[in-house]
CSV table of C-alpha atoms and ligand atoms in Angstrom, one decimal:
chain,number,residue,atom,x,y,z
A,834,UNK,CA,-14.5,23.3,-13.8
A,835,UNK,CA,-12.3,25.9,-15.5
A,836,UNK,CA,-9.3,23.8,-16.2
A,837,UNK,CA,-9.4,20.2,-17.6
A,838,UNK,CA,-6.9,18.0,-15.9
A,839,UNK,CA,-4.9,16.0,-18.5
A,840,UNK,CA,-1.5,14.3,-18.0
A,841,UNK,CA,1.2,15.5,-20.3
A,842,UNK,CA,4.1,13.3,-21.4
A,843,UNK,CA,7.0,15.6,-20.9
A,844,UNK,CA,9.5,12.9,-21.8
A,845,UNK,CA,8.8,13.4,-25.5
A,846,UNK,CA,10.5,16.7,-26.0
A,847,UNK,CA,12.0,19.6,-24.0
A,848,UNK,CA,10.3,21.9,-21.6
A,849,UNK,CA,11.5,25.4,-21.7
A,850,UNK,CA,11.8,26.9,-18.3
A,851,UNK,CA,12.4,30.7,-17.9
A,852,UNK,CA,13.1,32.2,-14.5
A,853,UNK,CA,15.4,32.0,-11.5
A,854,UNK,CA,15.3,31.7,-7.7
A,855,UNK,CA,13.1,29.4,-5.6
A,856,UNK,CA,10.0,29.6,-7.8
A,857,UNK,CA,12.0,28.4,-10.9
A,858,UNK,CA,13.8,25.7,-8.9
A,859,UNK,CA,10.5,24.3,-7.5
A,860,UNK,CA,9.2,23.9,-11.0
A,861,UNK,CA,12.5,22.4,-12.2
A,862,UNK,CA,12.4,19.8,-9.4
A,863,UNK,CA,8.8,18.9,-10.4
A,864,UNK,CA,9.5,18.7,-14.1
A,865,UNK,CA,12.6,16.5,-13.8
A,866,UNK,CA,10.8,14.3,-11.3
A,867,UNK,CA,8.4,13.5,-14.1
A,868,UNK,CA,11.3,12.6,-16.3
A,869,UNK,CA,11.3,15.9,-18.4
A,870,UNK,CA,14.3,17.3,-20.2
A,871,UNK,CA,14.4,20.9,-19.3
A,872,UNK,CA,16.1,23.8,-21.2
A,873,UNK,CA,16.6,26.4,-18.5
A,874,UNK,CA,17.0,30.1,-19.1
A,875,UNK,CA,17.8,31.6,-15.7
A,876,UNK,CA,16.3,34.9,-16.6
A,877,UNK,CA,17.1,37.5,-13.9
A,878,UNK,CA,19.3,35.2,-11.8
A,879,UNK,CA,21.6,32.2,-11.7
A,880,UNK,CA,21.4,28.6,-12.6
A,881,UNK,CA,21.5,26.4,-9.5
A,882,UNK,CA,21.1,22.6,-9.7
A,883,UNK,CA,21.6,21.9,-5.9
A,884,UNK,CA,19.2,19.3,-4.6
A,885,UNK,CA,18.8,17.4,-7.8
A,886,UNK,CA,20.1,13.9,-8.2
A,887,UNK,CA,22.9,13.4,-10.7
A,888,UNK,CA,20.5,11.7,-13.2
A,889,UNK,CA,18.0,14.5,-12.8
A,890,UNK,CA,20.7,17.2,-13.2
A,891,UNK,CA,21.9,15.5,-16.4
A,892,UNK,CA,18.6,16.2,-18.0
A,893,UNK,CA,18.8,19.9,-17.5
A,894,UNK,CA,20.3,22.0,-20.2
A,895,UNK,CA,21.7,25.3,-18.9
A,896,UNK,CA,20.8,27.7,-21.7
A,897,UNK,CA,22.1,31.2,-22.1
A,898,UNK,CA,20.6,34.0,-24.1
A,899,UNK,CA,17.1,35.4,-24.4
A,900,UNK,CA,14.2,32.9,-24.2
A,901,UNK,CA,12.0,35.3,-26.2
A,902,UNK,CA,14.0,34.6,-29.3
A,903,UNK,CA,15.0,31.1,-28.5
A,904,UNK,CA,14.5,28.2,-30.9
A,905,UNK,CA,11.3,26.4,-30.1
A,906,UNK,CA,11.6,23.2,-32.1
A,907,UNK,CA,11.3,20.1,-30.0
A,908,UNK,CA,9.7,22.1,-27.1
A,909,UNK,CA,6.5,20.6,-25.7
A,910,UNK,CA,5.7,23.2,-23.1
A,911,UNK,CA,6.9,26.5,-21.7
A,912,UNK,CA,7.0,27.5,-18.0
A,913,UNK,CA,7.8,31.0,-16.6
A,914,UNK,CA,8.5,31.1,-12.9
A,915,UNK,CA,10.3,33.9,-11.2
A,916,UNK,CA,11.1,35.4,-14.7
A,917,UNK,CA,10.2,39.0,-14.0
A,918,UNK,CA,7.9,40.6,-16.5
A,919,UNK,CA,8.6,38.5,-19.6
A,920,UNK,CA,5.5,36.4,-18.9
A,921,UNK,CA,3.1,38.1,-21.3
A,922,UNK,CA,5.6,38.2,-24.2
A,923,UNK,CA,6.5,34.5,-23.6
A,924,UNK,CA,2.9,33.7,-23.5
A,925,UNK,CA,2.3,35.4,-26.9
A,926,UNK,CA,5.2,33.4,-28.3
A,927,UNK,CA,3.8,30.1,-27.0
A,928,UNK,CA,0.3,30.9,-28.4
A,929,UNK,CA,1.8,31.7,-31.8
A,930,UNK,CA,3.7,28.4,-31.7
A,931,UNK,CA,0.7,26.5,-30.4
A,932,UNK,CA,2.5,25.4,-27.2
A,933,UNK,CA,1.0,25.1,-23.7
A,934,UNK,CA,2.3,27.7,-21.3
A,935,UNK,CA,2.2,28.4,-17.6
A,936,UNK,CA,3.2,31.8,-16.2
A,937,UNK,CA,3.4,31.5,-12.5
A,938,UNK,CA,0.6,33.5,-10.6
A,939,UNK,CA,-0.7,34.8,-13.9
A,940,UNK,CA,-3.8,33.0,-15.1
A,941,UNK,CA,-4.5,35.4,-17.9
A,942,UNK,CA,-1.2,34.4,-19.6
A,943,UNK,CA,-1.3,30.7,-18.8
A,944,UNK,CA,-3.0,28.0,-20.9
A,945,UNK,CA,-2.2,25.4,-18.2
A,946,UNK,CA,-1.6,25.5,-14.5
A,947,UNK,CA,0.2,23.1,-12.1
A,948,UNK,CA,-1.9,21.1,-9.8
A,949,UNK,CA,-0.9,19.8,-6.4
A,950,UNK,CA,0.2,16.3,-7.0
A,951,UNK,CA,0.0,13.0,-5.1
A,952,UNK,CA,2.7,10.9,-6.6
A,953,UNK,CA,2.6,7.2,-6.1
A,954,UNK,CA,4.5,6.0,-9.1
A,955,UNK,CA,1.9,5.0,-11.8
A,956,UNK,CA,-0.9,6.4,-9.7
A,957,UNK,CA,-1.0,10.1,-9.8
A,958,UNK,CA,-3.6,12.4,-8.4
A,959,UNK,CA,-3.8,16.0,-9.5
A,960,UNK,CA,-5.7,18.5,-7.4
A,961,UNK,CA,-6.5,22.0,-8.7
A,962,UNK,CA,-8.5,24.9,-7.5
A,963,UNK,CA,-8.5,26.8,-10.8
A,964,UNK,CA,-5.5,28.7,-9.6
A,965,UNK,CA,-7.5,30.2,-6.8
A,966,UNK,CA,-5.7,28.8,-3.7
A,967,UNK,CA,-2.7,26.6,-3.8
A,968,UNK,CA,-3.0,26.3,0.0
A,969,UNK,CA,-6.4,24.7,-0.3
A,970,UNK,CA,-5.1,22.4,-3.1
A,971,UNK,CA,-2.4,21.2,-0.9
A,972,UNK,CA,-4.7,20.5,2.0
A,973,UNK,CA,-6.9,18.4,-0.3
A,974,UNK,CA,-3.8,16.7,-1.5
A,975,UNK,CA,-2.8,15.8,2.0
A,976,UNK,CA,-6.2,14.3,2.7
A,977,UNK,CA,-6.0,12.2,-0.4
A,978,UNK,CA,-2.5,11.2,0.4
A,979,UNK,CA,-3.6,9.9,3.8
A,980,UNK,CA,-6.4,7.9,2.2
A,981,UNK,CA,-4.4,6.1,-0.5
A,982,UNK,CA,-2.7,2.9,0.4
A,983,UNK,CA,1.1,3.4,0.3
A,984,UNK,CA,1.6,0.9,-2.5
A,985,UNK,CA,-1.3,1.8,-4.7
A,986,UNK,CA,1.2,2.7,-7.5
A,987,UNK,CA,2.7,-0.7,-7.2
A,988,UNK,CA,-0.7,-2.3,-7.7
A,989,UNK,CA,-1.2,-0.3,-10.8
A,990,UNK,CA,2.1,-1.3,-12.2
A,991,UNK,CA,1.5,-4.9,-11.2
A,992,UNK,CA,-1.8,-4.9,-13.2
A,993,UNK,CA,0.0,-3.2,-16.0
A,994,UNK,CA,2.4,-6.0,-16.3
A,995,UNK,CA,-0.4,-8.6,-16.5
A,996,UNK,CA,-2.7,-6.7,-18.8
A,997,UNK,CA,-1.7,-8.3,-22.1
A,998,UNK,CA,-1.7,-11.9,-20.6
A,999,UNK,CA,-5.1,-11.5,-19.0
A,1000,UNK,CA,-6.4,-9.8,-22.1
A,1001,UNK,CA,-5.5,-12.9,-24.2
A,1002,UNK,CA,-6.9,-15.3,-21.6
A,1003,UNK,CA,-10.3,-13.6,-21.0
A,1004,UNK,CA,-11.3,-11.9,-24.3
A,1005,UNK,CA,-14.7,-10.9,-23.0
A,1006,UNK,CA,-14.6,-7.3,-21.9
A,1007,UNK,CA,-17.2,-7.4,-19.1
A,1008,UNK,CA,-15.7,-10.6,-17.7
A,1009,UNK,CA,-12.3,-9.2,-17.8
A,1010,UNK,CA,-13.4,-6.1,-15.9
A,1011,UNK,CA,-14.9,-8.3,-13.2
A,1012,UNK,CA,-11.7,-10.2,-13.1
A,1013,UNK,CA,-9.7,-7.1,-12.5
A,1014,UNK,CA,-12.1,-5.9,-9.9
A,1015,UNK,CA,-11.7,-9.2,-8.1
A,1016,UNK,CA,-7.9,-8.8,-8.3
A,1017,UNK,CA,-7.9,-5.2,-7.0
A,1018,UNK,CA,-10.4,-5.7,-4.2
A,1019,UNK,CA,-9.4,-9.3,-3.3
A,1020,UNK,CA,-6.5,-11.2,-1.7
A,1021,UNK,CA,-4.2,-10.6,-4.7
A,1022,UNK,CA,-4.5,-6.9,-4.5
A,1023,UNK,CA,-4.0,-7.1,-0.7
A,1024,UNK,CA,-0.8,-9.0,-1.2
A,1025,UNK,CA,0.6,-6.3,-3.5
A,1026,UNK,CA,-0.5,-3.5,-1.1
A,1027,UNK,CA,1.2,-5.4,1.7
A,1028,UNK,CA,4.5,-5.4,-0.2
A,1029,UNK,CA,4.2,-9.1,-1.2
A,1030,UNK,CA,4.1,-8.7,-4.9
A,1031,UNK,CA,6.0,-12.0,-5.4
A,1032,UNK,CA,3.2,-13.9,-3.9
A,1033,UNK,CA,0.6,-12.0,-5.8
A,1034,UNK,CA,2.6,-12.8,-8.9
A,1035,UNK,CA,2.5,-16.5,-8.3
A,1036,UNK,CA,-1.2,-16.4,-7.5
A,1037,UNK,CA,-1.9,-14.8,-10.9
A,1038,UNK,CA,0.3,-17.4,-12.6
A,1039,UNK,CA,-2.0,-20.1,-11.3
A,1040,UNK,CA,-4.9,-18.3,-12.9
A,1041,UNK,CA,-3.3,-19.0,-16.3
A,1042,UNK,CA,-4.7,-22.5,-16.3
A,1043,UNK,CA,-7.6,-22.1,-14.0
A,1044,UNK,CA,-10.5,-22.3,-16.3
A,1045,UNK,CA,-12.5,-23.1,-13.2
A,1046,UNK,CA,-11.8,-19.6,-11.9
A,1047,UNK,CA,-13.2,-18.1,-15.1
A,1048,UNK,CA,-16.2,-20.5,-14.9
A,1049,UNK,CA,-16.9,-19.2,-11.5
A,1050,UNK,CA,-16.6,-15.6,-12.7
A,1051,UNK,CA,-19.0,-16.4,-15.6
A,1052,UNK,CA,-21.6,-18.0,-13.4
A,1053,UNK,CA,-21.6,-14.9,-11.3
A,1054,UNK,CA,-20.7,-16.7,-8.2
A,1055,UNK,CA,-19.7,-14.0,-5.9
A,1056,UNK,CA,-17.3,-13.9,-3.1
A,1057,UNK,CA,-18.0,-11.2,-0.5
A,1058,UNK,CA,-16.3,-10.6,2.8
A,1059,UNK,CA,-16.7,-9.2,6.2
A,1060,UNK,CA,-14.4,-6.7,7.8
A,1061,UNK,CA,-14.7,-6.1,11.6
A,1062,UNK,CA,-13.8,-2.4,12.0
A,1063,UNK,CA,-13.0,-0.7,15.3
A,1064,UNK,CA,-14.7,2.7,15.1
A,1065,UNK,CA,-12.8,4.1,18.1
A,1066,UNK,CA,-14.5,5.8,21.0
A,1067,UNK,CA,-16.4,8.6,19.2
A,1068,UNK,CA,-14.3,11.3,17.6
A,1069,UNK,CA,-14.4,10.4,13.8
A,1070,UNK,CA,-10.8,11.7,13.4
A,1071,UNK,CA,-9.7,8.8,15.6
A,1072,UNK,CA,-10.6,6.3,12.9
A,1073,UNK,CA,-7.6,4.6,11.5
A,1074,UNK,CA,-6.8,5.2,7.9
A,1075,UNK,CA,-7.5,1.6,7.2
A,1076,UNK,CA,-10.9,1.8,9.0
A,1077,UNK,CA,-11.9,4.8,6.8
A,1078,UNK,CA,-10.8,2.9,3.7
A,1079,UNK,CA,-12.9,-0.1,4.7
A,1080,UNK,CA,-16.0,2.1,5.3
A,1081,UNK,CA,-15.6,3.7,1.9
A,1082,UNK,CA,-15.4,0.3,0.2
A,1083,UNK,CA,-18.3,-1.2,2.0
A,1084,UNK,CA,-21.6,-2.3,0.3
A,1085,UNK,CA,-23.3,-2.7,3.7
A,1086,UNK,CA,-22.4,-1.5,7.2
A,1087,UNK,CA,-23.7,-3.3,10.3
A,1088,UNK,CA,-23.2,-0.9,13.2
A,1089,UNK,CA,-23.6,-0.8,16.9
A,1090,UNK,CA,-25.8,2.0,18.4
A,1091,UNK,CA,-22.7,3.1,20.4
A,1092,UNK,CA,-21.1,4.2,17.1
A,1093,UNK,CA,-21.2,7.9,16.6
A,1094,UNK,CA,-23.5,8.9,13.6
A,1095,UNK,CA,-20.6,11.1,12.3
A,1096,UNK,CA,-18.5,8.0,11.9
A,1097,UNK,CA,-21.3,6.2,10.1
A,1098,UNK,CA,-21.4,9.3,7.8
A,1099,UNK,CA,-17.9,8.4,6.6
A,1100,UNK,CA,-19.2,5.2,4.9
A,1101,UNK,CA,-19.7,5.2,1.2
A,1102,UNK,CA,-22.8,7.3,0.5
A,1103,UNK,CA,-24.8,4.6,-1.1
A,1104,UNK,CA,-23.8,1.8,1.4
A,1105,UNK,CA,-26.7,0.1,3.1
A,1106,UNK,CA,-26.7,0.8,6.9
A,1107,UNK,CA,-28.1,-1.7,9.3
A,1108,UNK,CA,-28.3,-1.2,13.1
A,1109,UNK,CA,-27.6,-4.4,15.0
A,1110,UNK,CA,-26.1,-3.5,18.3
A,1111,UNK,CA,-28.0,-3.6,21.6
A,1112,UNK,CA,-28.0,-0.9,24.2
A,1113,UNK,CA,-28.2,-1.1,27.9
A,1114,UNK,CA,-31.8,-1.5,28.9
A,1115,UNK,CA,-33.1,-2.2,25.5
A,1116,UNK,CA,-33.3,-5.6,23.9
A,1117,UNK,CA,-31.4,-5.8,20.6
A,1118,UNK,CA,-30.7,-8.4,18.1
A,1119,UNK,CA,-29.0,-11.5,19.5
A,1120,UNK,CA,-25.5,-12.3,18.7
A,1121,UNK,CA,-26.5,-15.4,16.6
A,1122,UNK,CA,-28.8,-13.2,14.5
A,1123,UNK,CA,-25.9,-10.8,13.9
A,1124,UNK,CA,-23.6,-13.6,12.9
A,1125,UNK,CA,-26.2,-14.9,10.5
A,1126,UNK,CA,-26.6,-11.4,8.9
A,1127,UNK,CA,-22.8,-11.1,8.4
A,1128,UNK,CA,-22.5,-14.5,6.8
A,1129,UNK,CA,-25.5,-13.9,4.5
A,1130,UNK,CA,-24.2,-10.6,3.3
A,1131,UNK,CA,-20.8,-12.1,2.4
A,1132,UNK,CA,-22.4,-15.0,0.7
A,1133,UNK,CA,-24.5,-12.6,-1.4
A,1134,UNK,CA,-21.2,-11.2,-2.6
A,1135,UNK,CA,-21.2,-8.0,-0.6
A,1136,UNK,CA,-18.3,-6.3,1.1
A,1137,UNK,CA,-19.7,-6.1,4.6
A,1138,UNK,CA,-18.3,-3.9,7.4
A,1139,UNK,CA,-19.1,-4.8,11.0
A,1140,UNK,CA,-18.6,-1.4,12.7
A,1141,UNK,CA,-18.0,-1.6,16.4
A,1142,UNK,CA,-17.4,1.0,19.1
A,1143,UNK,CA,-13.8,1.2,20.2
A,1144,UNK,CA,-11.8,-2.0,19.4
A,1145,UNK,CA,-13.6,-5.1,18.1
A,1146,UNK,CA,-11.6,-7.4,20.5
A,1147,UNK,CA,-12.1,-5.4,23.7
A,1148,UNK,CA,-15.5,-6.3,25.1
A,1149,UNK,CA,-16.8,-6.0,21.6
A,1150,UNK,CA,-17.7,-9.6,20.9
A,1151,UNK,CA,-15.5,-9.6,17.9
A,1152,UNK,CA,-14.1,-12.9,19.0
A,1153,UNK,CA,-17.5,-14.6,18.6
A,1154,UNK,CA,-18.1,-13.1,15.3
A,1155,UNK,CA,-14.7,-14.3,14.0
A,1156,UNK,CA,-15.5,-17.8,15.2
A,1157,UNK,CA,-18.8,-17.8,13.3
A,1158,UNK,CA,-17.2,-16.5,10.1
A,1159,UNK,CA,-14.4,-19.0,10.3
A,1160,UNK,CA,-16.9,-21.8,10.6
A,1161,UNK,CA,-18.9,-20.5,7.7
A,1162,UNK,CA,-15.7,-20.2,5.6
A,1163,UNK,CA,-16.4,-16.6,4.9
A,1164,UNK,CA,-13.4,-14.3,4.1
A,1165,UNK,CA,-12.9,-11.8,6.9
A,1166,UNK,CA,-10.4,-9.4,8.3
A,1167,UNK,CA,-10.1,-7.4,11.5
A,1168,UNK,CA,-9.2,-3.7,11.7
A,1169,UNK,CA,-8.3,-2.5,15.3
A,1170,UNK,CA,-9.7,0.6,16.8
A,1171,UNK,CA,-8.8,2.9,19.6
A,1172,UNK,CA,-10.6,1.4,22.6
A,1173,UNK,CA,-12.6,3.7,24.9
A,1174,UNK,CA,-10.2,3.4,27.8
A,1175,UNK,CA,-7.3,4.5,25.7
A,1176,UNK,CA,-9.4,7.3,24.2
A,1177,UNK,CA,-10.5,8.6,27.5
A,1178,UNK,CA,-7.0,8.4,28.9
A,1179,UNK,CA,-5.6,10.5,26.1
A,1180,UNK,CA,-8.4,13.1,26.3
A,1181,UNK,CA,-8.3,13.6,30.0
A,1182,UNK,CA,-4.5,13.1,30.2
A,1183,UNK,CA,-4.4,10.0,32.5
A,1184,UNK,CA,-1.2,8.2,31.7
A,1185,UNK,CA,-2.2,4.6,32.2
A,1186,UNK,CA,1.4,3.7,33.0
A,1187,UNK,CA,3.8,5.9,34.9
A,1188,UNK,CA,7.4,5.2,35.8
A,1189,UNK,CA,7.6,4.0,39.4
A,1190,UNK,CA,3.9,4.5,39.9
A,1191,UNK,CA,1.8,2.3,37.6
A,1192,UNK,CA,3.5,-0.7,36.0
A,1193,UNK,CA,0.4,-2.7,34.8
A,1194,UNK,CA,-3.0,-2.0,33.3
A,1195,UNK,CA,-6.0,-4.2,33.5
A,1196,UNK,CA,-9.1,-3.9,31.4
A,1197,UNK,CA,-12.2,-5.4,33.0
A,1198,UNK,CA,-15.9,-5.4,32.6
A,1199,UNK,CA,-18.5,-5.2,35.3
A,1200,UNK,CA,-21.7,-4.8,33.5
A,1201,UNK,CA,-24.1,-6.0,36.2
A,1202,UNK,CA,-23.5,-6.4,39.9
A,1203,UNK,CA,-23.4,-10.1,39.2
A,1204,UNK,CA,-20.4,-9.6,36.8
A,1205,UNK,CA,-18.8,-7.6,39.5
A,1206,UNK,CA,-19.2,-10.5,41.9
A,1207,UNK,CA,-17.5,-12.8,39.4
A,1208,UNK,CA,-14.4,-10.7,39.5
A,1209,UNK,CA,-11.7,-11.8,41.9
A,1210,UNK,CA,-10.9,-8.5,43.4
A,1211,UNK,CA,-8.0,-9.9,45.4
A,1212,UNK,CA,-6.0,-10.0,42.2
A,1213,UNK,CA,-6.5,-6.3,41.8
A,1214,UNK,CA,-4.9,-4.9,44.9
A,1215,UNK,CA,-1.5,-4.1,43.5
A,1216,UNK,CA,-1.1,-0.3,43.9
A,1217,UNK,CA,1.1,-0.2,40.9
A,1218,UNK,CA,-1.8,-1.4,38.7
A,1219,UNK,CA,-4.2,0.9,36.8
A,1220,UNK,CA,-7.7,-0.6,36.4
A,1221,UNK,CA,-9.9,0.4,33.5
A,1222,UNK,CA,-13.5,-0.7,33.9
A,1223,UNK,CA,-15.9,-1.0,31.0
A,1224,UNK,CA,-19.7,-1.0,31.4
A,1225,UNK,CA,-19.1,-0.2,35.0
A,1226,UNK,CA,-21.6,2.6,35.7
A,1227,UNK,CA,-24.4,0.6,37.1
A,1228,UNK,CA,-22.0,-1.7,39.0
A,1229,UNK,CA,-20.0,1.2,40.5
A,1230,UNK,CA,-21.1,0.4,44.1
A,1231,UNK,CA,-20.1,-3.2,43.7
A,1232,UNK,CA,-16.7,-2.2,42.2
A,1233,UNK,CA,-16.0,0.0,45.2
A,1234,UNK,CA,-17.1,-2.7,47.6
A,1235,UNK,CA,-15.0,-5.4,45.9
A,1236,UNK,CA,-11.8,-3.3,45.8
A,1237,UNK,CA,-12.2,-2.0,49.4
A,1238,UNK,CA,-12.9,-5.5,50.7
A,1239,UNK,CA,-9.8,-6.7,48.9
A,1240,UNK,CA,-7.8,-4.0,50.7
A,1241,UNK,CA,-7.3,-1.2,48.2
A,1242,UNK,CA,-7.2,2.2,49.9
A,1243,UNK,CA,-10.5,4.2,49.9
A,1244,UNK,CA,-8.2,7.2,49.0
A,1245,UNK,CA,-7.2,5.6,45.7
A,1246,UNK,CA,-7.7,8.2,43.0
A,1247,UNK,CA,-10.5,7.3,40.5
A,1248,UNK,CA,-12.1,9.0,37.5
A,1249,UNK,CA,-15.3,8.5,35.6
A,1250,UNK,CA,-14.9,9.5,32.0
A,1251,UNK,CA,-18.1,9.8,30.0
A,1252,UNK,CA,-18.7,10.1,26.3
A,1253,UNK,CA,-14.9,10.4,25.9
A,1254,UNK,CA,-13.6,12.1,22.7
A,1255,UNK,CA,-17.1,13.2,21.7
A,1256,UNK,CA,-18.1,16.9,21.8
A,1257,UNK,CA,-20.1,16.3,25.0
A,1258,UNK,CA,-17.4,14.5,27.0
A,1259,UNK,CA,-17.5,14.8,30.7
A,1260,UNK,CA,-15.3,13.7,33.6
A,1261,UNK,CA,-15.5,13.5,37.4
A,1262,UNK,CA,-12.5,12.6,39.5
A,1263,UNK,CA,-12.2,11.9,43.2
A,1264,UNK,CA,-11.4,8.9,45.4
A,1265,UNK,CA,-12.5,5.2,45.4
A,1266,UNK,CA,-14.7,6.0,48.3
A,1267,UNK,CA,-16.7,8.5,46.2
A,1268,UNK,CA,-17.0,6.3,43.2
A,1269,UNK,CA,-20.8,5.9,43.0
A,1270,UNK,CA,-21.3,9.7,43.5
A,1271,UNK,CA,-18.8,10.5,40.7
A,1272,UNK,CA,-20.8,8.3,38.4
A,1273,UNK,CA,-23.9,10.4,39.1
A,1274,UNK,CA,-22.0,13.6,38.3
A,1275,UNK,CA,-21.2,12.8,34.6
A,1276,UNK,CA,-24.9,12.7,33.6
A,1277,UNK,CA,-25.0,9.6,31.5
A,1278,UNK,CA,-22.9,7.1,29.7
A,1279,UNK,CA,-21.2,5.6,28.1
A,1280,UNK,CA,-18.4,5.9,30.6
A,1281,UNK,CA,-15.2,4.3,31.6
A,1282,UNK,CA,-14.0,4.1,35.1
A,1283,UNK,CA,-10.2,4.4,35.7
A,1284,UNK,CA,-8.8,3.4,39.1
A,1285,UNK,CA,-5.3,4.0,40.3
A,1286,UNK,CA,-2.8,6.6,41.4
A,1287,UNK,CA,-2.3,7.7,37.8
A,1288,UNK,CA,-5.7,9.4,37.9
A,1289,UNK,CA,-4.2,12.1,40.0
A,1290,UNK,CA,-2.5,13.3,36.9
A,1291,UNK,CA,-5.8,13.8,35.1
A,1292,UNK,CA,-6.8,17.2,33.7
A,1293,UNK,CA,-10.5,18.1,33.4
A,1294,UNK,CA,-11.5,19.1,29.8
A,1295,UNK,CA,-12.4,22.7,30.6
A,1296,UNK,CA,-9.2,23.6,32.3
A,1297,UNK,CA,-7.4,21.8,29.4
A,1298,UNK,CA,-9.0,24.1,26.9
A,1299,UNK,CA,-8.2,27.2,28.9
A,1300,UNK,CA,-4.5,26.1,29.1
A,1301,UNK,CA,-4.4,25.5,25.4
A,1302,UNK,CA,-5.9,28.7,24.5
A,1303,UNK,CA,-3.7,30.6,26.9
A,1304,UNK,CA,-0.6,29.1,25.4
A,1305,UNK,CA,-1.9,29.8,21.9
A,1306,UNK,CA,-2.1,33.5,22.7
A,1307,UNK,CA,1.0,33.5,24.9
A,1308,UNK,CA,-0.9,34.4,28.0
A,1309,UNK,CA,-0.3,32.9,31.4
A,1310,UNK,CA,-2.7,30.1,32.2
A,1311,UNK,CA,-3.4,31.1,35.8
B,1762,SAH,N1,-15.4,-2.3,22.1
B,1762,SAH,C1,-15.5,-1.1,22.9
B,1762,SAH,C2,-16.2,-1.4,24.3
B,1762,SAH,C3,-17.6,-1.8,24.1
B,1762,SAH,S1,-18.3,-2.1,25.7
B,1762,SAH,C4,-14.2,-0.4,23.1
B,1762,SAH,O1,-13.2,-1.0,22.8
B,1762,SAH,O2,-14.2,0.7,23.6
B,1762,SAH,C5,-19.2,-0.6,26.0
B,1762,SAH,C6,-18.5,0.2,27.0
B,1762,SAH,O3,-17.4,0.9,26.5
B,1762,SAH,C7,-19.4,1.3,27.6
B,1762,SAH,O4,-20.2,0.8,28.6
B,1762,SAH,C8,-18.3,2.2,28.2
B,1762,SAH,O5,-17.8,1.6,29.4
B,1762,SAH,C9,-17.2,2.1,27.2
B,1762,SAH,N2,-17.3,3.2,26.2
B,1762,SAH,C10,-17.6,3.1,24.9
B,1762,SAH,N3,-17.5,4.4,24.4
B,1762,SAH,C11,-17.1,5.2,25.3
B,1762,SAH,C12,-16.8,6.5,25.4
B,1762,SAH,N4,-16.9,7.3,24.3
B,1762,SAH,N5,-16.4,7.2,26.5
B,1762,SAH,C13,-16.4,6.4,27.7
B,1762,SAH,N6,-16.6,5.1,27.7
B,1762,SAH,C14,-17.0,4.5,26.5
């Protein structure tokens, strides 16, 4: 670390800005957005306040003359941006006066540098690269921005407002810290983050006389929770921002074997990881045992994540887990994921609906031939319906038989999409008549079957890549 990040209160004095053009204006915007009063010497150019709000512009003093001989009393920092070659001389003045100085693109004459900033009100994140690469700093900032809840600044302000009251109410430091952790991680924090600060406010008001609450804190009685998280079909970048956040908060992750190891890798590094899912052909832990593990973890005060492939509520047995958690009175929430059918459709460009062609979509499962026999195929004969079959590889012959018997045309386009959105994804397309052979072609699951006229629009992965590369280099695709 070459530069120590510190946060400077620029509202206490004046920032002297020397320079003109876009570089100076960018610094001006940043400084006034932090509430600074700025004395601006437009060295080598003109003053230009366009783009500033009236209250911001009113804090800018348009100075004339030479900044090198300007009065420095009341100045808290000096910034040179787009100021030609006066940087070194300004730097010498700043050093003599003991003031921090930044000369743009000149580390040798700067005693501070500007980080890339994530600005969420009271919560501010500064990203620096020691001046080496602003572009890298900006990319890091974007990632952090995506991770932080939108209202994290409001949460900080909310706590700020209650600090004194709670301090008086819970004098014990360790207890108070536990209290705040509970607020930030629990339902009160969730209310604030959801934009319902009023309700959070009344929740904390009740704490005022709730000595029972403090008693519970003291006795160490913990309240954990379970979050059912949809991990999506495989590509870790298809996790939702919320899913990622839950993974990074988790004390323990109970995962299905279907979940891509790269996704599990996004969990907090020291989170415990427990495999609970079953796989085709291999016996796994029964659902009751999984439910018990989830409840036990929450009761032990842990933040448990139940990580499932795709979406928890699409053939993921999330419904059963929720029932069990409700019965056990354990706090839980559900975070949706991109289900395999949707992931495959996007990757292989199968529009599941299409104007005048496909007006409905059905998700169904046909794990075993016996499941396939339970399906009433006569309800699936509408040619304007796209059918997405989960766990249908083994039962492909029964699926074909059922649909043909119900009267769907043997020429109906179908696709088998295996390991969709993973690096080893594969697809085979053809007609309903050929369905079992297509399943053979993709060399292993998991795979989704999609049946319906829309499959005719599909584009196999290889050709897709070629088209994309071709357009990237402006070459004809054919
Ligand atoms: N809850 C999951 C489905 C679990 S059932 C979801 O919403 O996606 C398991 C079935 O999902 C597999 O048999 C297969 O049909 C399908 N599946 C899961 N991941 C897949 C993938 N990456 N590509 C194709 N199919 C997949």
